XYZ file of C-alpha atoms in Angstrom:
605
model
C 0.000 0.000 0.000
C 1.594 3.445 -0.819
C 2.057 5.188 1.890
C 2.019 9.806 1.773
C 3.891 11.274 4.399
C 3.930 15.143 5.249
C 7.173 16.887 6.570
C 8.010 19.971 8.591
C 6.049 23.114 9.635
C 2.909 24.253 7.333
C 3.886 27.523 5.020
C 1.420 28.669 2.742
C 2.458 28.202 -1.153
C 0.716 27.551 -4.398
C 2.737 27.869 -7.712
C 3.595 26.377 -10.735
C 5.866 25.489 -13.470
C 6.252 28.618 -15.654
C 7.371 27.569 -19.624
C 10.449 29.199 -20.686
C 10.183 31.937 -23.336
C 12.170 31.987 -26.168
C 15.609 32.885 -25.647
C 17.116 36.339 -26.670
C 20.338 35.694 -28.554
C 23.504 36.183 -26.219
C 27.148 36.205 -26.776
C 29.977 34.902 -24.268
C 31.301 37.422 -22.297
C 34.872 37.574 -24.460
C 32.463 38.388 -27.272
C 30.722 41.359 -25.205
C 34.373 42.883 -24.413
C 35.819 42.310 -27.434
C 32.352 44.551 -28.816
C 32.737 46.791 -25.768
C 36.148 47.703 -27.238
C 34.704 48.284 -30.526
C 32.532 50.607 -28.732
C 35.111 52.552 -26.984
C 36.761 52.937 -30.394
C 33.645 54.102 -31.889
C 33.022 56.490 -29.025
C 36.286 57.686 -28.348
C 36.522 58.940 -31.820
C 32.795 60.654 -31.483
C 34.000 62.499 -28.522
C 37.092 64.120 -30.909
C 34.819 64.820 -33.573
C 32.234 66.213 -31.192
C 34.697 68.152 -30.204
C 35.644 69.490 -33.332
C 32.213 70.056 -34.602
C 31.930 72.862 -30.918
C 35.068 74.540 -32.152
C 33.592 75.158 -36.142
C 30.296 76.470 -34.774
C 31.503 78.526 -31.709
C 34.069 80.443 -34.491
C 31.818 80.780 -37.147
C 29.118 82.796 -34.270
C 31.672 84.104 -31.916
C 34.399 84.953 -34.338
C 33.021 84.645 -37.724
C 35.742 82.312 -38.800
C 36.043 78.904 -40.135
C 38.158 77.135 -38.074
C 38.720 73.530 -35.898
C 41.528 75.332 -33.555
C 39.549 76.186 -30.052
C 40.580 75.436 -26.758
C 37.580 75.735 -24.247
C 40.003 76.415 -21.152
C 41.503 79.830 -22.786
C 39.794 82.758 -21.870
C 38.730 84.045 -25.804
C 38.241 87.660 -24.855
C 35.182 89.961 -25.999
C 33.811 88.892 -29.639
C 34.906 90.950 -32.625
C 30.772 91.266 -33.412
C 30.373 93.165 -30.242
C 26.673 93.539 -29.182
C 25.335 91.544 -32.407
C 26.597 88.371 -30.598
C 23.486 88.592 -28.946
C 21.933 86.749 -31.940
C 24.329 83.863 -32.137
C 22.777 82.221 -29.096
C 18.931 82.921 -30.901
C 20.161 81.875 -34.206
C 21.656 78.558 -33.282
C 18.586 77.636 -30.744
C 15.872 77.652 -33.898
C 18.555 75.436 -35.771
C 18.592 72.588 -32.385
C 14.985 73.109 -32.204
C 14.241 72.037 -35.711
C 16.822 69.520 -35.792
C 15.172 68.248 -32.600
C 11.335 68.545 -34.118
C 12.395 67.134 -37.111
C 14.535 63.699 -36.678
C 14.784 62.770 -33.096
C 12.868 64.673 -30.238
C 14.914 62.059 -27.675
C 18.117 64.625 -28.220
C 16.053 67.715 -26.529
C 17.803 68.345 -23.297
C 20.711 66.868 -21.116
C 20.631 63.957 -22.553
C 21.130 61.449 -19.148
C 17.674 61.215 -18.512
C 16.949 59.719 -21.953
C 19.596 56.979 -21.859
C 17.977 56.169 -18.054
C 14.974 55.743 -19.590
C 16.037 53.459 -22.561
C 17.691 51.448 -19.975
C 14.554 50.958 -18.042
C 11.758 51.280 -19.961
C 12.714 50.964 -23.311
C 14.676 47.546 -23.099
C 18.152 49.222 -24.124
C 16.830 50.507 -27.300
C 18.010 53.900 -28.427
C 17.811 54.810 -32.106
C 20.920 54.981 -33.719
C 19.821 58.374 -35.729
C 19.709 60.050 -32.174
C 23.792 59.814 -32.301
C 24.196 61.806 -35.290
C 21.261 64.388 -34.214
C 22.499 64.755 -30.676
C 25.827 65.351 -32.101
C 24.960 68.375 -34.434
C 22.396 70.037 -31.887
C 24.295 69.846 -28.967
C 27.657 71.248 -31.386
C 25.350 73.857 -32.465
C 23.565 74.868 -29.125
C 27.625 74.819 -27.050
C 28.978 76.303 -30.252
C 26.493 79.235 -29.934
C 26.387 80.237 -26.440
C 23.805 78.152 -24.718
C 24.882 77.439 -20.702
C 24.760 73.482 -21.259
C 27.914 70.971 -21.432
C 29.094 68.862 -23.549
C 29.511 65.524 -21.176
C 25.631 64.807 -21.696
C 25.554 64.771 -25.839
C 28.372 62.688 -25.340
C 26.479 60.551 -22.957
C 24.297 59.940 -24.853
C 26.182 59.646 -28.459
C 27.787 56.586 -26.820
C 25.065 55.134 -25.543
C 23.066 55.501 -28.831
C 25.878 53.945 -30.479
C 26.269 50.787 -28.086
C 22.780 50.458 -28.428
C 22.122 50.559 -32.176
C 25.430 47.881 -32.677
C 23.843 45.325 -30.102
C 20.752 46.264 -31.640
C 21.949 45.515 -35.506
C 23.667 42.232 -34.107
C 20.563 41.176 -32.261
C 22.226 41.151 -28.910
C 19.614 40.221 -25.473
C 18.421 42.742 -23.485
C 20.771 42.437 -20.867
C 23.690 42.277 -22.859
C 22.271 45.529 -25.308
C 21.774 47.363 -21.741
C 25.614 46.477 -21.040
C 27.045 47.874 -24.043
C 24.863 50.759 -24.225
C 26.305 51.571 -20.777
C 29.685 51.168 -21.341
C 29.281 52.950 -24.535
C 28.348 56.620 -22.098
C 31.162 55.706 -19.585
C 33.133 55.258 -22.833
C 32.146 59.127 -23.540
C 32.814 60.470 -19.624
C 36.434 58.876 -19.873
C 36.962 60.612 -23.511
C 35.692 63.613 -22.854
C 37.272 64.213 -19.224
C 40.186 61.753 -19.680
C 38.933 60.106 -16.429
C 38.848 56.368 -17.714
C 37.797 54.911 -13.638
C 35.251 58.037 -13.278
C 33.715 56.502 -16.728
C 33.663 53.583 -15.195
C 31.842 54.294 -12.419
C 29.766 56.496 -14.343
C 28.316 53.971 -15.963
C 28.077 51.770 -12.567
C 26.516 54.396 -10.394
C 24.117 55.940 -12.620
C 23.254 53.724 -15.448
C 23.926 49.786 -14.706
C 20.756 48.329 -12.987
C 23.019 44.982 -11.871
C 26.860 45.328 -11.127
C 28.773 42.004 -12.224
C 31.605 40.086 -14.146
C 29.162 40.441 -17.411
C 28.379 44.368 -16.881
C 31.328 46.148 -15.108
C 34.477 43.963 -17.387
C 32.620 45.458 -20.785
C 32.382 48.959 -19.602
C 36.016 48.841 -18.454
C 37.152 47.605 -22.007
C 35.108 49.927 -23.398
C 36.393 53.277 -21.416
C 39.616 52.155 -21.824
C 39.500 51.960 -25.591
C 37.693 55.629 -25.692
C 40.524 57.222 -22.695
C 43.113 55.810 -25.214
C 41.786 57.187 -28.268
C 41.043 60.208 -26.276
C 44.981 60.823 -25.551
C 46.157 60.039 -28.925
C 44.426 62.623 -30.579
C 43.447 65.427 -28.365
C 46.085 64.605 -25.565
C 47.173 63.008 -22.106
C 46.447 65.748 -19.580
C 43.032 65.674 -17.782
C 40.070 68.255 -18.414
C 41.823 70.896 -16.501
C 45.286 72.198 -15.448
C 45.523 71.582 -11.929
C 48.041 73.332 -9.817
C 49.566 72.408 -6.329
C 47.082 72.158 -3.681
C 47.758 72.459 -0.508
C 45.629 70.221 1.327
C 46.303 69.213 5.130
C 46.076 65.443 5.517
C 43.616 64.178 8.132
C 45.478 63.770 11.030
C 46.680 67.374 10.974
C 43.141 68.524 10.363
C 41.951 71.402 12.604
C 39.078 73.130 13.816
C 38.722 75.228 11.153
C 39.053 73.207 8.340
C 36.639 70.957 9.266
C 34.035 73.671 9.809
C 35.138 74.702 6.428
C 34.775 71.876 4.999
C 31.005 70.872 6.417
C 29.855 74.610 5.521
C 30.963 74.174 2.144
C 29.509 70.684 1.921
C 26.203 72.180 2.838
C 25.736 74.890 0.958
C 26.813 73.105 -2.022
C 23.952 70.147 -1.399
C 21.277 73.158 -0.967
C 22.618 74.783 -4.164
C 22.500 71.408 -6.251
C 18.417 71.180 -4.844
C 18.076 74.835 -6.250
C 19.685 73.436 -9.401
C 17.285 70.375 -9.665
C 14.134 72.865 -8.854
C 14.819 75.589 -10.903
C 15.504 73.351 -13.708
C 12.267 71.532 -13.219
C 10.881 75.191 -13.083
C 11.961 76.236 -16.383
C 11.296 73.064 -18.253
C 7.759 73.724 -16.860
C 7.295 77.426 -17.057
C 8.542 77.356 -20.795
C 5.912 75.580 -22.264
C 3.254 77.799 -20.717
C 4.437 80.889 -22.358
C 3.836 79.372 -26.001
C 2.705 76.692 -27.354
C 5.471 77.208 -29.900
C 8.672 75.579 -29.239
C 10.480 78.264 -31.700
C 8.825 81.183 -29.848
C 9.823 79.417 -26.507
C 13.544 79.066 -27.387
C 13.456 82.795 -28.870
C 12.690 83.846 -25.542
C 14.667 81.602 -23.360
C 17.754 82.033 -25.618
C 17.605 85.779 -25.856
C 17.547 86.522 -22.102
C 20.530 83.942 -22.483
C 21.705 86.406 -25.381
C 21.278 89.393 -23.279
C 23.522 87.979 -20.212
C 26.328 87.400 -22.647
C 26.804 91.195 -24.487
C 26.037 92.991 -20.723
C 28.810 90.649 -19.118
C 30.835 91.425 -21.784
C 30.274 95.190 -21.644
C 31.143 94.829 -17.755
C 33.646 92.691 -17.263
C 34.784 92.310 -20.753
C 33.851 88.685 -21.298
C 30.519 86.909 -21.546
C 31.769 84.141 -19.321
C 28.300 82.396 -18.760
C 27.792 81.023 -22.604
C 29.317 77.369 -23.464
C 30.995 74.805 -21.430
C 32.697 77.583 -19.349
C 35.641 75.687 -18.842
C 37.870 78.579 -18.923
C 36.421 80.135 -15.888
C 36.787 77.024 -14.537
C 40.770 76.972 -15.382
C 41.136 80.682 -14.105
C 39.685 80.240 -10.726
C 42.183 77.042 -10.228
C 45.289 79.377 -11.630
C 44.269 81.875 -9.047
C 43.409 84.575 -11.061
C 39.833 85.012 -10.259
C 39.329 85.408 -6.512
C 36.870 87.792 -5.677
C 33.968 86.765 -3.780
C 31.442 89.334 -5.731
C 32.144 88.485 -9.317
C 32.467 84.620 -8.159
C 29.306 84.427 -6.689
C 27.398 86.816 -9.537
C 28.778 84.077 -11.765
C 27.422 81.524 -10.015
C 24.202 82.947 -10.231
C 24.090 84.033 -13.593
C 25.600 80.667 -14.772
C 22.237 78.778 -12.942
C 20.019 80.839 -14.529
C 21.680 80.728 -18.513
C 22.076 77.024 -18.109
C 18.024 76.487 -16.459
C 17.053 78.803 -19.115
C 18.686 77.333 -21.697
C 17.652 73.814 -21.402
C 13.990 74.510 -20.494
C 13.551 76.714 -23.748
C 15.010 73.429 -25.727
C 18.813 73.241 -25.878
C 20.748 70.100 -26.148
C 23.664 69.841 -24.165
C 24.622 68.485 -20.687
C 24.535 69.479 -16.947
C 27.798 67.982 -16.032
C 29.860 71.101 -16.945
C 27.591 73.793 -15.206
C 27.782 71.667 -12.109
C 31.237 71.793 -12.568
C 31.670 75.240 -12.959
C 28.550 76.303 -10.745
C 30.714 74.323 -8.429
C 33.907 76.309 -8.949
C 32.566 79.580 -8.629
C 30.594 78.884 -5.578
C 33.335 77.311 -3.646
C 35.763 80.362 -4.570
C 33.710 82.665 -3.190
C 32.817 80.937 0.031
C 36.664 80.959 0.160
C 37.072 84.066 -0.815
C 33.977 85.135 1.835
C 35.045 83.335 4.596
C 38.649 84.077 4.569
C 38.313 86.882 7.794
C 36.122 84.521 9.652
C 37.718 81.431 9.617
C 41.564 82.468 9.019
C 43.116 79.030 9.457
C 41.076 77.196 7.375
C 43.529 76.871 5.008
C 41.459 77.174 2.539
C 42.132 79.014 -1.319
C 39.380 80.000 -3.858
C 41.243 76.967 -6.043
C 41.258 74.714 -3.316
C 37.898 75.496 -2.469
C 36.879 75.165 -6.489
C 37.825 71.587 -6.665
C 35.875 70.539 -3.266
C 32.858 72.540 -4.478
C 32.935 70.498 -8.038
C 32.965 67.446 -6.452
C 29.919 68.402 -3.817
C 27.560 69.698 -6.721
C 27.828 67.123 -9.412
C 27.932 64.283 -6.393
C 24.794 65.908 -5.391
C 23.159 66.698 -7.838
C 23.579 63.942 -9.962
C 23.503 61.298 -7.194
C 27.016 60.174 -8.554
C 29.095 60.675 -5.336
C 31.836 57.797 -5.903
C 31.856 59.319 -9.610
C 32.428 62.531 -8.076
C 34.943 62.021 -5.637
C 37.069 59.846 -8.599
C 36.737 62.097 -10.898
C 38.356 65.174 -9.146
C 40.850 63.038 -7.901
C 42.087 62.169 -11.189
C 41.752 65.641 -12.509
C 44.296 66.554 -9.681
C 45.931 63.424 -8.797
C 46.673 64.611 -5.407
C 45.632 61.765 -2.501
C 45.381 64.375 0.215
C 41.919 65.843 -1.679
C 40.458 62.558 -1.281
C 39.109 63.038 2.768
C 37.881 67.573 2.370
C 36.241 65.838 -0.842
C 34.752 62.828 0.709
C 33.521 65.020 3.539
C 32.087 67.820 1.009
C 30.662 65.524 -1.440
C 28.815 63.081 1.460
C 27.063 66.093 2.983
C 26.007 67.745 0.094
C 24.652 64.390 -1.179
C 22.284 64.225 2.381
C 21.450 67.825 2.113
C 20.283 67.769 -1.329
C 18.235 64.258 -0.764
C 17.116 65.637 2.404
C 15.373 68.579 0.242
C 14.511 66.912 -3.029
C 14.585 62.988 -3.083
C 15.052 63.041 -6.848
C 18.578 64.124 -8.519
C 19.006 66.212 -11.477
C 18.729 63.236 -13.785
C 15.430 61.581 -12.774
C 13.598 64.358 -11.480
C 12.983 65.088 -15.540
C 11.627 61.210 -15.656
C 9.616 61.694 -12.556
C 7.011 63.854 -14.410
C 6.672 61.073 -17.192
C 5.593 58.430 -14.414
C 8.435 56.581 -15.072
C 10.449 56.147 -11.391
C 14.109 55.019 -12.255
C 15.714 53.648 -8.280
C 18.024 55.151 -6.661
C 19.730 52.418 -5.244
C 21.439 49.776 -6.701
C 20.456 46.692 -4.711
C 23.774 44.271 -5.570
C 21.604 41.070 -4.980
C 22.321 41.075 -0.860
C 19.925 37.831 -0.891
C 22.620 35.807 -2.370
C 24.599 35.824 0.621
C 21.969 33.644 1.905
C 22.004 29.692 2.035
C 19.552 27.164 0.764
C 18.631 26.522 4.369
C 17.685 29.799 5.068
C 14.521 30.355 2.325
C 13.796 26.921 1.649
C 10.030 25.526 2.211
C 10.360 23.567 5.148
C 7.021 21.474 4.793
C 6.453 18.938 1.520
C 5.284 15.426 1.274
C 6.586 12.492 0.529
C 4.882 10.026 -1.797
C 6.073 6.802 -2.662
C 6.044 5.727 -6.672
C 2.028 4.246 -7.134
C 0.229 6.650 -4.882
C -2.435 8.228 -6.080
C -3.081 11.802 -6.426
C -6.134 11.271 -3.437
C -4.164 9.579 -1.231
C -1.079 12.009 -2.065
C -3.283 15.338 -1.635
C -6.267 14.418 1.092
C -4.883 16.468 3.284
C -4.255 19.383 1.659
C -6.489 22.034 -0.001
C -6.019 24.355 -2.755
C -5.112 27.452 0.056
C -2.111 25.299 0.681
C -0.668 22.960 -1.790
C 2.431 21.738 -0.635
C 4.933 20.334 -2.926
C 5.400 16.610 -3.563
C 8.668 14.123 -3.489
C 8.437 11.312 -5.106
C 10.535 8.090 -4.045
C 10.992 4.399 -4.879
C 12.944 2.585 -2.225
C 14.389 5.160 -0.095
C 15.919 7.007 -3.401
C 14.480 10.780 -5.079
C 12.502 9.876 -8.006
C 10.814 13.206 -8.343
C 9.724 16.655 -7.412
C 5.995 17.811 -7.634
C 6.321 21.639 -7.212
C 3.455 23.165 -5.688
C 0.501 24.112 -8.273
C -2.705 25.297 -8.007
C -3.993 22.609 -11.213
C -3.157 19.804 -9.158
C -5.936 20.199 -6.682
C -8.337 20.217 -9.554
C -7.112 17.348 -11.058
C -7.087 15.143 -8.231
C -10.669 15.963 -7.685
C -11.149 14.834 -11.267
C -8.979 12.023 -12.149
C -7.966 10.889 -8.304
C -7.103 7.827 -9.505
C -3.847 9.289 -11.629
C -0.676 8.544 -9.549
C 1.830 11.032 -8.562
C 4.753 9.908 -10.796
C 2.190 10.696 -14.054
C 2.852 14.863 -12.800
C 6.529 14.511 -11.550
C 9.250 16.372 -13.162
C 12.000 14.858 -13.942
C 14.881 17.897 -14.715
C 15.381 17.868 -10.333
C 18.451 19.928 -9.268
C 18.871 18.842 -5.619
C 20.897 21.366 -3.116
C 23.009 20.988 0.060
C 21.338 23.117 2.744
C 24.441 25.325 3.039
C 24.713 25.981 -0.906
C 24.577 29.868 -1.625
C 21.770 31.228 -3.547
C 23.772 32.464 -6.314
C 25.031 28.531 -6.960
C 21.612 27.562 -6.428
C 19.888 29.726 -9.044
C 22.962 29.021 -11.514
C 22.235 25.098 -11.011
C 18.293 25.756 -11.710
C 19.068 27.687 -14.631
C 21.092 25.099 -16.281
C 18.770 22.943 -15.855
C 15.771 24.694 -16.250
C 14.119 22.950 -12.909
C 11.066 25.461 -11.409
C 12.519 23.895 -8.012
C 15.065 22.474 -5.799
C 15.062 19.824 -3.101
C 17.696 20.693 -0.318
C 19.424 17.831 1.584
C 21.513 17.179 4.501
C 25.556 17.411 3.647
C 25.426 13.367 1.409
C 27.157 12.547 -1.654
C 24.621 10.481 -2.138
C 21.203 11.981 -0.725
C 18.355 9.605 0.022
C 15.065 10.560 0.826
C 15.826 10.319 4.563
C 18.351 13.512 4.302
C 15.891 15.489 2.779
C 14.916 19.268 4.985
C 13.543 20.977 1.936
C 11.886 22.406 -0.748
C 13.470 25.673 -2.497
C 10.285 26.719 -5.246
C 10.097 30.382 -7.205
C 7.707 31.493 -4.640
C 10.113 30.912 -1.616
C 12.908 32.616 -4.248
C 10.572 35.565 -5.425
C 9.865 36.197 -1.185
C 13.539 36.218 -0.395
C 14.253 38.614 -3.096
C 11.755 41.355 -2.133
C 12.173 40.755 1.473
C 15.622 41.937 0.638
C 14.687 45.386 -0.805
C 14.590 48.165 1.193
C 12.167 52.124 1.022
C-alpha cells in the first residue's frame, strides 16, 4: 500500500511550473568585451569629432571664422561682433529646435535622462539616428552660447551607439543594456580623460546589476575611448591643476573641518536649487507658447542678453558654453573675488536652467562643474576673515565645491569624488572631498529625493531607483529560504491519497521516491488540486518532473539559481551534507515562490 507522508512546519504556497520563453540571442562574455572595445573605439573617436564640430560652430558665431583650432580652457576675450553676438545664441537655438522637431525629439535636453529611460523602460533601445542628431544640436547649441555641457551629448552619443550595434547584431536585453552603458562611460572617460570616473559612471548611474558580465565590458570599453582620447586630443586631464595644498587628516583642525562641512552644505542646498529651478523652467517654458520656436526665442535671448552685458562689464561673456575657462582661471588663481564669483554663479544657474527649459541640447555635467567652482571660490574668498586658518584658497575650495555639486546633484558621489581626484591626482583631496561631497549628497536628498537626472523622468511616471540593490539575498544559504514542509509520496500513490490532506489554500509540494531514493519533485501548483478531484485515480509519478536539481542546505543562492538555470528545474530539493542523498536527508523544498519572497524581502524604502 503506498504510503504519503507530510514533513516539517505548514507555510502557505501555491505555484507552478512557468514555460520558458524563447531565448534572446547572447554572446559569451569575451564576445561582449571584445564589442565593448569596438565601442570605446567608436566612441572615443565621437568624442574628438564632437569636439571638433563645438570649435567650427563657436568660431563661425563668436568669431566669424572657419576654423577647428579652439581650446575651451583659454579665456577668448570679448567677440569681434560686439553687441550683435546677442543673436548667435537665438540663431543657433531655432537650428537645435528644428533639428530636434524634425529627426529625433529624444536629443532635446541633457541627454542622461533619456539613456535612463532606454535602460529601463525601453529595453536598451536607443535609435541609432539620435547619435548623429544629438551630435549636431548639442555642437550647435555649445557652439552658440547656450549654458549646457558637452559631457551629456556625449552621454548619450555613446550610448546611442552601443545600443544601435547590439541592436543591428541582435544582442539580449541584458547584454544591449551592457554595451549601451559602457558605450556613455566610454564618452565620460573621452571627454574628461577620467577612464575609472567613466567607469563608475556607468556603474553608479546607469547599470541596474553590477557584475563580471556588466562592469568587465564597460572597463574595455572606457579604456579603448581614454586611449583614443589621448592620442588625438592629448594626455592631460580636463583641466590644469596646480599644487594644492591640502592638510592630511590627522593634521586637520578646527577650522578646516568647519570649512569643509559649511561648504559641503551649501553646495547640497545649491545642487536642490539646481534640480528645482531646472524643473521650473522646463515647466514654465511651455506655458508661455505653445510654440517651441517662440519658446527658445525667448529663453535664448535673455541667455543672449547675459552674454553682451557681461561682456560690456567685465569684458567677457563668461556664462555662454561649457565655461571651462572660468573654470581653469579660478584654479590658476586669477579670479578670486567673492562678488564676481558668486554673480557668476548665479548668472551661470540661470543661462544654463534657461537654456535647457527653452530646448537646448547639451549636458549638466559642466555647469555643475563650474557652478561648483565659482561657488566654492567665493565661500573661500567670503570666509577668509572669519575662519583664518582654514587653510582654505578659492582653487582649493573650487575643486571641493565640483565634487559636492555634481555628487549631489547627480547622485554620482563615488563618480564625483574619482573624478576630481584624477583631474588633480593629489591623494590628500580625497578626505575635504569625501567630507564635502557626502554632505552635500544628504542635504540635497534631504530637500529633493530626486537628482538632477530623474527628477525630468519623474514627471513622465516613469520612477528610475536610486539604489542599486547588488543582490544582498545571495549571501543567503539554501537553508535559510527553503520551504520547510512537503510530502513524501512513494512511486504508485495516487493523487487522493497524495493530496487528502491538503487544499487548494495550501498545496504543498510533492517528493516522489521508490525505495528510499528521489525519483521526483511535484512543485506546488494550483492545477493539481483540480485534477485530483477529477482524475484521483492518476498517480503522482504521471505529474513529476524529472529535470530535479537537488541542493546541500548550506549551498549559496547564487550557486543555487545558476544550477536551476542550467537545468531549467522550477525547483530544488535541499538535503543534509550526502554525496549520495536519500530521501531520509531530505529538509527541503526551495520553489520560485520561496525565491521571489527572499528577493523582495531583501529590498529596502
Amino acid at each position: 500500500m503506498p504510503s504519503v507522508l507530510t514533513y516539517g512546519a505548514k507555510k502557505a504556497l501555491i505555484g507552478g511550473r512557468v514555460n520558458s520563453s524563447a531565448e534572446e540571442r547572447k554572446v559569451s562574455l569575451l564576445a561582449l568585451c571584445g564589442l565593448a572595445l569596438v565601442i570605446g573605439v567608436m566612441t572615443g573617436l565621437g568624442a574628438v569629432g564632437f569636439r571638433a564640430l563645438i570649435s567650427v560652430v563657436h568660431n563661425l558665431s563668436y568669431k566669424g571664422a572657419l576654423s577647428i583650432v579652439y581650446d575651451a580652457n583659454i579665456s577668448q576675450g570679448p567677440s569681434p561682433f560686439g553687441a550683435y553676438v546677442f543673436f548667435a545664441p537665438v540663431i543657433g537655438g531655432l537650428i537645435v529646435v528644428f533639428l530636434v522637431r524634425r529627426f529625433a525629439p529624444e536629443a532635446k535636453g541633457h541627454g542622461v535622462p533619456e539613456v535612463m529611460d532606454a535602460i529601463f523602460y525601453k529595453r536598451g533601445k536607443i535609435r541609432g539616428s539620435v547619435a548623429l542628431v544629438k551630435a549636431l544640436a548639442s555642437a550647435v547649441s555649445i557652439g552658440s552660447g547656450a549654458a549646457v555641457g558637452r559631457e551629456g551629448p556625449i552621454i548619450q552619443i555613446g550610448s546611442a551607439l552601443g545600443s544601435a550595434f547590439a541592436q543591428l547584431i541582435g544582442l539580449s536585453t541584458r547584454q544591449r543594456i551592457t554595451l549601451l552603458s559602457a558605450g556613455a562611460g566610454a564618452g565620460i572617460a573621452a571627454t574628461f580623460n577620467t577612464p575609472l570616473g567613466g567607469v563608475l559612471f556607468a556603474l553608479e548611474i546607469l547599470l541596474p546589476e553590477v557584475s563580471n558580465r556588466t562592469f568587465l565590458p564597460v572597463v574595455v570599453a572606457t579604456g579603448a575611448a581614454t586611449t583614443i582620447g589621448r592620442v588625438l586630443i592629448g594626455p592631460d586631464p580636463a583641466f590644469a591643476v596646480p599644487d594644492v595644498p591640502f592638510s592630511m587628516v590627522a593634521s586637520f583642525n578646527g577650522q578646516e573641518a568647519i570649512a569643509f562641512i559649511t561648504l559641503g552644505v551649501i553646495s547640497g542646498a545649491a545642487a536642490w536649487a539646481f534640480i528645482r529651478l531646472l524643473v521650473l523652467m522646463e515647466d514654465g517654458f511651455p506655458r508661455l507658447s505653445k510654440n517651441e520656436y517662440v519658446q527658445n526665442i525667448i529663453g535664448m535671448s535673455s541667455v543672449g542678453l547675459m552674454m553682451v552685458l557681461m561682456t560690456h562689464t567685465f569684458g567677457h561673456s563668461y556664462i555662454d558654453g561649457v565655461g571651462y575657462s572660468v573654470i581653469q582661471e579660478i584654479l590658476d588663481h586669477k579670479m578670486a573675488a567673492a562678488g564676481l564669483l558668486a554673480l557668476l554663479f548665479v548668472l551661470k544657474l540661470l543661462a544654463t536652467t534657461v537654456s535647457l527649459g527653452c530646448g537646448a541640447s547639451g549636458g549638466i555635467f559642466s555647469p555643475s562643474l563650474y557652478l561648483g567652482a565659482t561657488l566654492g571660490a567665493a565661500f573661500a574668498a567670503a570666509s577668509g576673515p572669519i575662519l583664518p586658518h582654514s587653510g582654505l584658497t578659492p582653487s582649493s575650495a573650487a575643486i571641493v565645491g565640483m565634487a559636492a555639486i555634481v555628487g549631489a546633484g547627480t547622485g554620482g558621489v563615488m563618480t564625483a569624488i574619482v573624478m576630481i581626484f584624477e583631474m588633480t591626482r593629489d591623494y590628500a583631496i580625497i578626505v575635504p572631498v569625501i567630507v564635502a561631497v557626502a554632505l552635500a549628497a544628504g542635504v540635497r536628498r534631504a530637500l529633493v529625493n530626486e537628482t538632477i537626472y530623474t527628477v525630468k523622468l519623474r514627471h513622465r511616471g516613469h520612477r528610475i531607483p536610486k539604489e542599486r540593490h547588488i543582490n544582498l539575498y545571495l549571501v543567503k544559504q539554501a537553508q535559510d529560504i527553503m520551504e520547510k514542509r512537503f510530502i513524501v509520496a512513494r512511486v504508485g500513490t495516487t493523487l487522493e491519497q497524495a493530496m487528502a490532506a491538503e487544499d487548494i489554500d495550501h498545496a504543498l509540494p510533492i517528493i516522489v521516491e521508490r525505495e528510499g531514493r528521489i525519483v521526483g519533485l511535484i512543485p506546488p501548483r494550483s492545477g493539481l488540486w483540480p485534477e485530483s478531484q477529477s482524475n484521483p485515480a492518476l498517480v503522482v509519478e504521471h505529474f513529476v518532473e524529472r529535470r530535479m536539481v537537488i541542493c546541500r542546505d548550506q549551498d549559496l543562492l547564487s550557486l543555487v539559481f545558476a544550477r536551476l538555470k542550467r537545468h531549467r528545474a522550477g525547483a530544488a530539493v535541499v538535503v543534509r551534507s550526502a554525496s549520495r542523498p536519500r530521501v531520509s536527508d531530505i529538509v527541503g523544498v526551495l520553489t520560485k515562490r520561496v525565491i521571489a519572497d527572499a528577493v523582495i524581502d531583501s529590498y529596502e524604502d
